[in-house]
Amino acid sequence: MNLASPAPASVPGPFDPARAARLLADAWRHGRLLDALPADLRPRTLDEGYAAQDALLAETGQPSAGWKLGVGSPAALRNAGLARPLVGQLAAAQVHADGATVWLPSRAPVTVEFEIAFVLGRDIAPQDAPLASPMDAVASVHAAFELVRSRFVDRRTVGWPSFAADNVGFEALVLGRDALDPNEFDAIRASLVVQADGVPRARAVTGDDHVDPVEALGFLIAHARDRGVALARGQVVSTGTLCVPFDLPGRDADVVAEFAGRTLQLQTVVPPQA
């Protein structure tokens, strides 16, 4: 008879965000895609994911120029089981002006999103009294394109903590020069058409797929307060897609949004075939 005690179950050790960040940073630099983070490097909670995200920005040496929100529509939040959108950071070197050429690191597809972005007009410390309205912190409003390119083959299968560690798939932001009137939001949605290489690809989302930009900014302020992070005057906040997202194939492309009598443009350039 074997009276030996069963071996105790292994207990996961403390999460090391720096190790996960180094692997993600290498994938970011070289355009590689990961199936998933190794089990011993995988964040188990959103808090661990955000810690890895902070370490990722430090590892790449890129200061943050602001913030991006994702998975933020009522439908997306409901389907994801999230109470508020995921938050990523805008790597400063990847924030461009209207009409910019964006050089991509690989020929993997990128997702195009047309968004409303805010430029903050004041600092917001975690201990500050709540604002009467998130718009009280806004200096100006702009149209923006976000290019989403995860470091994972399929960002939808790796879990939200890993996607948070991956900086919520941020690749680049193109910010419109002209300031918009917040009263134009309905007109922008009604008229929005996004084209790629002259072919219409997307119009505005509707119903529960619609992101409220002001509500999204409020979610960011709550996220920063909970994490003890100060928001800074001059930072950009991109609030989530107003158009149906679509993928660009792995080739050069010209993207133009037309809305409320205005345009926003970018060009993507991919590496040549090996």
Short mmCIF file of C-alpha atoms in Angstrom, two decimals:
data_model
loop_
_atom_site.label_atom_id
_atom_site.label_comp_id
_atom_site.label_asym_id
_atom_site.label_seq_id
_atom_site.Cartn_x
_atom_site.Cartn_y
_atom_site.Cartn_z
CA MET A 1 0.00 0.00 0.00
CA ASN A 2 1.36 3.40 -0.96
CA LEU A 3 0.88 5.77 1.95
CA ALA A 4 2.90 8.62 0.43
CA SER A 5 1.19 11.98 0.55
CA PRO A 6 0.18 13.43 -2.80
CA ALA A 7 2.48 16.11 -4.15
CA PRO A 8 1.18 19.59 -3.32
CA ALA A 9 -0.31 21.52 -6.21
CA SER A 10 2.08 24.09 -7.59
CA VAL A 11 1.28 27.66 -6.62
CA PRO A 12 1.91 30.31 -9.27
CA GLY A 13 4.65 32.72 -8.26
CA PRO A 14 4.29 36.49 -8.23
CA PHE A 15 3.71 38.07 -11.62
CA ASP A 16 6.76 39.83 -13.12
CA PRO A 17 5.53 42.52 -15.53
CA ALA A 18 9.03 43.25 -16.80
CA ARG A 19 9.46 39.75 -18.24
CA ALA A 20 6.17 39.91 -20.12
CA ALA A 21 7.04 43.41 -21.33
CA ARG A 22 10.39 42.33 -22.75
CA LEU A 23 8.75 39.65 -24.88
CA LEU A 24 6.01 42.01 -26.11
CA ALA A 25 8.54 44.78 -26.82
CA ASP A 26 10.64 42.42 -28.95
CA ALA A 27 7.53 41.45 -30.92
CA TRP A 28 6.63 45.16 -31.33
CA ARG A 29 10.10 46.10 -32.61
CA HIS A 30 10.36 43.26 -35.11
CA GLY A 31 6.76 42.96 -36.28
CA ARG A 32 6.48 39.43 -34.89
CA LEU A 33 3.17 37.93 -33.78
CA LEU A 34 2.79 35.72 -30.72
CA ASP A 35 0.18 33.01 -30.28
CA ALA A 36 0.05 33.94 -26.58
CA LEU A 37 2.35 34.83 -23.72
CA PRO A 38 3.95 31.79 -22.05
CA ALA A 39 1.92 30.64 -19.06
CA ASP A 40 4.51 31.82 -16.54
CA LEU A 41 4.56 35.33 -18.10
CA ARG A 42 0.82 35.70 -18.57
CA PRO A 43 -1.02 38.34 -16.49
CA ARG A 44 -3.92 36.88 -14.56
CA THR A 45 -5.81 40.09 -13.82
CA LEU A 46 -6.32 43.45 -15.50
CA ASP A 47 -4.18 45.06 -12.79
CA GLU A 48 -1.31 42.75 -13.76
CA GLY A 49 -1.99 43.48 -17.43
CA TYR A 50 -1.75 47.22 -16.85
CA ALA A 51 1.47 46.77 -14.87
CA ALA A 52 2.94 44.92 -17.87
CA GLN A 53 1.68 47.69 -20.16
CA ASP A 54 3.56 50.29 -18.11
CA ALA A 55 6.67 48.11 -18.29
CA LEU A 56 6.19 47.71 -22.07
CA LEU A 57 6.30 51.48 -22.63
CA ALA A 58 9.40 51.69 -20.43
CA GLU A 59 11.02 48.77 -22.29
CA THR A 60 10.47 50.37 -25.71
CA GLY A 61 11.79 53.69 -24.44
CA GLN A 62 8.76 55.55 -25.75
CA PRO A 63 7.16 58.18 -23.53
CA SER A 64 3.40 58.27 -23.43
CA ALA A 65 1.64 61.09 -25.29
CA GLY A 66 -1.76 60.19 -23.90
CA TRP A 67 -4.34 57.46 -23.81
CA LYS A 68 -6.60 55.27 -25.94
CA LEU A 69 -9.73 53.37 -25.04
CA GLY A 70 -10.96 50.15 -26.58
CA VAL A 71 -13.78 47.63 -26.20
CA GLY A 72 -15.88 50.58 -25.07
CA SER A 73 -19.31 50.44 -26.68
CA PRO A 74 -22.24 49.14 -24.62
CA ALA A 75 -22.37 46.02 -26.80
CA ALA A 76 -18.62 45.40 -26.55
CA LEU A 77 -18.58 45.89 -22.78
CA ARG A 78 -21.54 43.57 -22.34
CA ASN A 79 -20.04 40.86 -24.55
CA ALA A 80 -16.65 41.16 -22.85
CA GLY A 81 -18.02 41.18 -19.32
CA LEU A 82 -16.18 44.45 -18.58
CA ALA A 83 -17.38 47.32 -16.41
CA ARG A 84 -15.39 49.94 -18.30
CA PRO A 85 -13.30 50.10 -21.49
CA LEU A 86 -9.75 48.84 -21.70
CA VAL A 87 -7.13 51.60 -21.58
CA GLY A 88 -3.88 51.78 -23.54
CA GLN A 89 -1.19 54.42 -23.93
CA LEU A 90 -0.23 56.45 -27.00
CA ALA A 91 3.47 55.90 -27.63
CA ALA A 92 4.68 59.41 -28.50
CA ALA A 93 6.69 58.43 -31.58
CA GLN A 94 3.59 56.80 -33.05
CA VAL A 95 1.34 59.87 -32.87
CA HIS A 96 1.18 61.66 -36.24
CA ALA A 97 -0.47 64.68 -37.84
CA ASP A 98 -3.20 64.62 -40.49
CA GLY A 99 -1.84 63.44 -43.84
CA ALA A 100 1.05 61.51 -42.31
CA THR A 101 2.77 58.48 -43.79
CA VAL A 102 2.75 55.70 -41.20
CA TRP A 103 5.48 53.10 -41.63
CA LEU A 104 4.31 49.72 -40.38
CA PRO A 105 6.74 47.09 -39.06
CA SER A 106 5.33 44.14 -41.00
CA ARG A 107 2.90 43.16 -43.72
CA ALA A 108 0.36 41.84 -41.21
CA PRO A 109 -3.06 43.52 -41.54
CA VAL A 110 -3.87 46.50 -39.34
CA THR A 111 -7.33 47.57 -38.21
CA VAL A 112 -8.51 51.10 -39.01
CA GLU A 113 -10.74 52.99 -36.58
CA PHE A 114 -12.04 56.55 -36.95
CA GLU A 115 -12.32 58.17 -33.53
CA ILE A 116 -12.97 61.36 -31.61
CA ALA A 117 -9.93 62.50 -29.64
CA PHE A 118 -9.62 65.08 -26.88
CA VAL A 119 -6.62 67.19 -25.91
CA LEU A 120 -6.62 67.77 -22.18
CA GLY A 121 -6.50 71.39 -21.02
CA ARG A 122 -5.62 70.68 -17.39
CA ASP A 123 -3.90 68.20 -15.12
CA ILE A 124 -6.11 65.75 -13.24
CA ALA A 125 -4.56 64.21 -10.12
CA PRO A 126 -6.06 61.07 -8.57
CA GLN A 127 -7.01 63.00 -5.42
CA ASP A 128 -8.75 65.85 -7.28
CA ALA A 129 -12.44 66.43 -6.69
CA PRO A 130 -14.68 64.92 -9.38
CA LEU A 131 -15.38 67.13 -12.38
CA ALA A 132 -18.91 68.31 -13.06
CA SER A 133 -18.39 67.03 -16.62
CA PRO A 134 -15.42 65.30 -18.28
CA MET A 135 -15.55 68.09 -20.88
CA ASP A 136 -14.37 70.51 -18.18
CA ALA A 137 -10.91 68.99 -18.66
CA VAL A 138 -10.88 69.34 -22.47
CA ALA A 139 -8.96 72.03 -24.35
CA SER A 140 -9.86 70.89 -27.87
CA VAL A 141 -11.62 68.13 -29.81
CA HIS A 142 -10.22 66.45 -32.95
CA ALA A 143 -10.91 63.68 -35.42
CA ALA A 144 -8.40 60.83 -35.33
CA PHE A 145 -7.50 57.55 -36.95
CA GLU A 146 -6.21 54.77 -34.76
CA LEU A 147 -4.35 51.85 -36.31
CA VAL A 148 -4.72 48.73 -34.19
CA ARG A 149 -2.12 45.98 -34.56
CA SER A 150 -1.85 43.52 -31.73
CA ARG A 151 1.33 41.64 -30.97
CA PHE A 152 -0.86 38.50 -30.87
CA VAL A 153 -2.02 36.44 -33.85
CA ASP A 154 -5.58 36.68 -32.53
CA ARG A 155 -6.07 39.34 -29.85
CA ARG A 156 -9.58 38.05 -29.16
CA THR A 157 -8.41 34.69 -27.80
CA VAL A 158 -5.59 35.61 -25.40
CA GLY A 159 -7.74 37.16 -22.66
CA TRP A 160 -8.23 40.77 -21.61
CA PRO A 161 -5.28 40.91 -19.18
CA SER A 162 -2.87 39.90 -21.97
CA PHE A 163 -4.49 42.36 -24.38
CA ALA A 164 -4.10 45.12 -21.76
CA ALA A 165 -0.42 44.14 -21.44
CA ASP A 166 -0.18 44.44 -25.24
CA ASN A 167 -1.14 48.12 -24.86
CA VAL A 168 -4.62 47.29 -26.15
CA GLY A 169 -3.17 46.74 -29.62
CA PHE A 170 -1.97 50.30 -30.18
CA GLU A 171 0.11 50.80 -33.31
CA ALA A 172 -0.36 54.43 -34.38
CA LEU A 173 -2.63 57.47 -34.11
CA VAL A 174 -3.20 60.18 -36.72
CA LEU A 175 -4.65 63.34 -35.19
CA GLY A 176 -6.66 65.90 -37.16
CA ARG A 177 -5.32 69.45 -37.13
CA ASP A 178 -8.63 71.31 -36.98
CA ALA A 179 -10.51 71.57 -33.72
CA LEU A 180 -14.09 70.29 -33.80
CA ASP A 181 -17.17 71.54 -32.01
CA PRO A 182 -18.61 68.86 -29.67
CA ASN A 183 -22.03 69.86 -30.97
CA GLU A 184 -20.94 68.39 -34.32
CA PHE A 185 -20.74 64.80 -33.08
CA ASP A 186 -24.15 63.86 -34.49
CA ALA A 187 -23.35 65.49 -37.84
CA ILE A 188 -20.01 63.68 -37.97
CA ARG A 189 -21.64 60.31 -37.38
CA ALA A 190 -24.40 60.99 -39.94
CA SER A 191 -21.98 61.96 -42.71
CA LEU A 192 -18.96 59.75 -41.98
CA VAL A 193 -17.49 57.66 -44.81
CA VAL A 194 -14.04 56.07 -44.59
CA GLN A 195 -12.34 55.06 -47.83
CA ALA A 196 -9.24 52.97 -48.51
CA ASP A 197 -7.61 53.46 -51.91
CA GLY A 198 -10.74 55.25 -53.12
CA VAL A 199 -13.13 52.46 -52.13
CA PRO A 200 -15.71 53.16 -49.38
CA ARG A 201 -15.01 50.75 -46.52
CA ALA A 202 -16.93 51.95 -43.46
CA ARG A 203 -19.60 54.23 -42.10
CA ALA A 204 -20.51 55.09 -38.53
CA VAL A 205 -21.48 52.40 -36.07
CA THR A 206 -25.03 52.53 -34.74
CA GLY A 207 -27.07 51.46 -31.74
CA ASP A 208 -25.26 49.69 -28.92
CA ASP A 209 -22.06 49.57 -30.99
CA HIS A 210 -21.77 53.35 -30.68
CA VAL A 211 -19.15 54.82 -28.31
CA ASP A 212 -20.05 58.03 -26.49
CA PRO A 213 -16.78 60.05 -26.54
CA VAL A 214 -17.61 62.08 -23.43
CA GLU A 215 -18.57 58.97 -21.45
CA ALA A 216 -15.35 57.31 -22.62
CA LEU A 217 -13.31 60.24 -21.27
CA GLY A 218 -15.12 59.84 -17.95
CA PHE A 219 -14.15 56.16 -17.90
CA LEU A 220 -10.49 57.12 -18.43
CA ILE A 221 -10.59 59.61 -15.55
CA ALA A 222 -12.04 56.89 -13.28
CA HIS A 223 -9.41 54.38 -14.47
CA ALA A 224 -6.57 56.83 -13.75
CA ARG A 225 -7.96 57.65 -10.32
CA ASP A 226 -8.25 53.98 -9.39
CA ARG A 227 -4.66 53.29 -10.49
CA GLY A 228 -3.23 56.42 -8.85
CA VAL A 229 -2.18 57.86 -12.22
CA ALA A 230 -2.16 61.59 -12.98
CA LEU A 231 -3.51 62.79 -16.32
CA ALA A 232 -1.54 65.70 -17.76
CA ARG A 233 -2.42 68.85 -19.64
CA GLY A 234 -1.67 68.41 -23.34
CA GLN A 235 -2.19 64.64 -23.36
CA VAL A 236 -4.33 63.21 -26.16
CA VAL A 237 -7.22 60.87 -25.37
CA SER A 238 -8.61 58.79 -28.24
CA THR A 239 -12.00 57.51 -27.17
CA GLY A 240 -12.88 54.49 -29.33
CA THR A 241 -14.12 53.85 -32.82
CA LEU A 242 -17.03 55.75 -34.38
CA CYS A 243 -16.84 53.73 -37.60
CA VAL A 244 -17.19 50.04 -38.26
CA PRO A 245 -13.57 48.87 -37.91
CA PHE A 246 -11.97 47.31 -40.97
CA ASP A 247 -8.65 45.70 -41.80
CA LEU A 248 -6.12 46.96 -44.30
CA PRO A 249 -4.32 44.20 -46.19
CA GLY A 250 -0.55 43.87 -45.96
CA ARG A 251 0.26 46.47 -48.62
CA ASP A 252 0.58 50.25 -48.93
CA ALA A 253 -2.75 52.04 -48.66
CA ASP A 254 -4.28 55.52 -48.71
CA VAL A 255 -7.06 56.06 -46.16
CA VAL A 256 -9.40 59.07 -46.16
CA ALA A 257 -12.33 59.90 -43.89
CA GLU A 258 -14.95 62.39 -45.05
CA PHE A 259 -17.25 63.86 -42.39
CA ALA A 260 -19.21 67.08 -41.85
CA GLY A 261 -17.45 68.83 -44.75
CA ARG A 262 -13.97 67.86 -43.54
CA THR A 263 -11.40 65.18 -44.29
CA LEU A 264 -8.75 63.21 -42.40
CA GLN A 265 -6.04 61.31 -44.27
CA LEU A 266 -3.15 58.93 -43.80
CA GLN A 267 -0.97 56.64 -45.88
CA THR A 268 0.39 53.32 -44.65
CA VAL A 269 3.64 51.88 -45.98
CA VAL A 270 4.64 48.28 -45.34
CA PRO A 271 8.06 46.60 -45.72
CA PRO A 272 8.86 45.04 -49.11
CA GLN A 273 8.34 41.33 -49.57
CA ALA A 274 11.32 39.29 -48.40
#
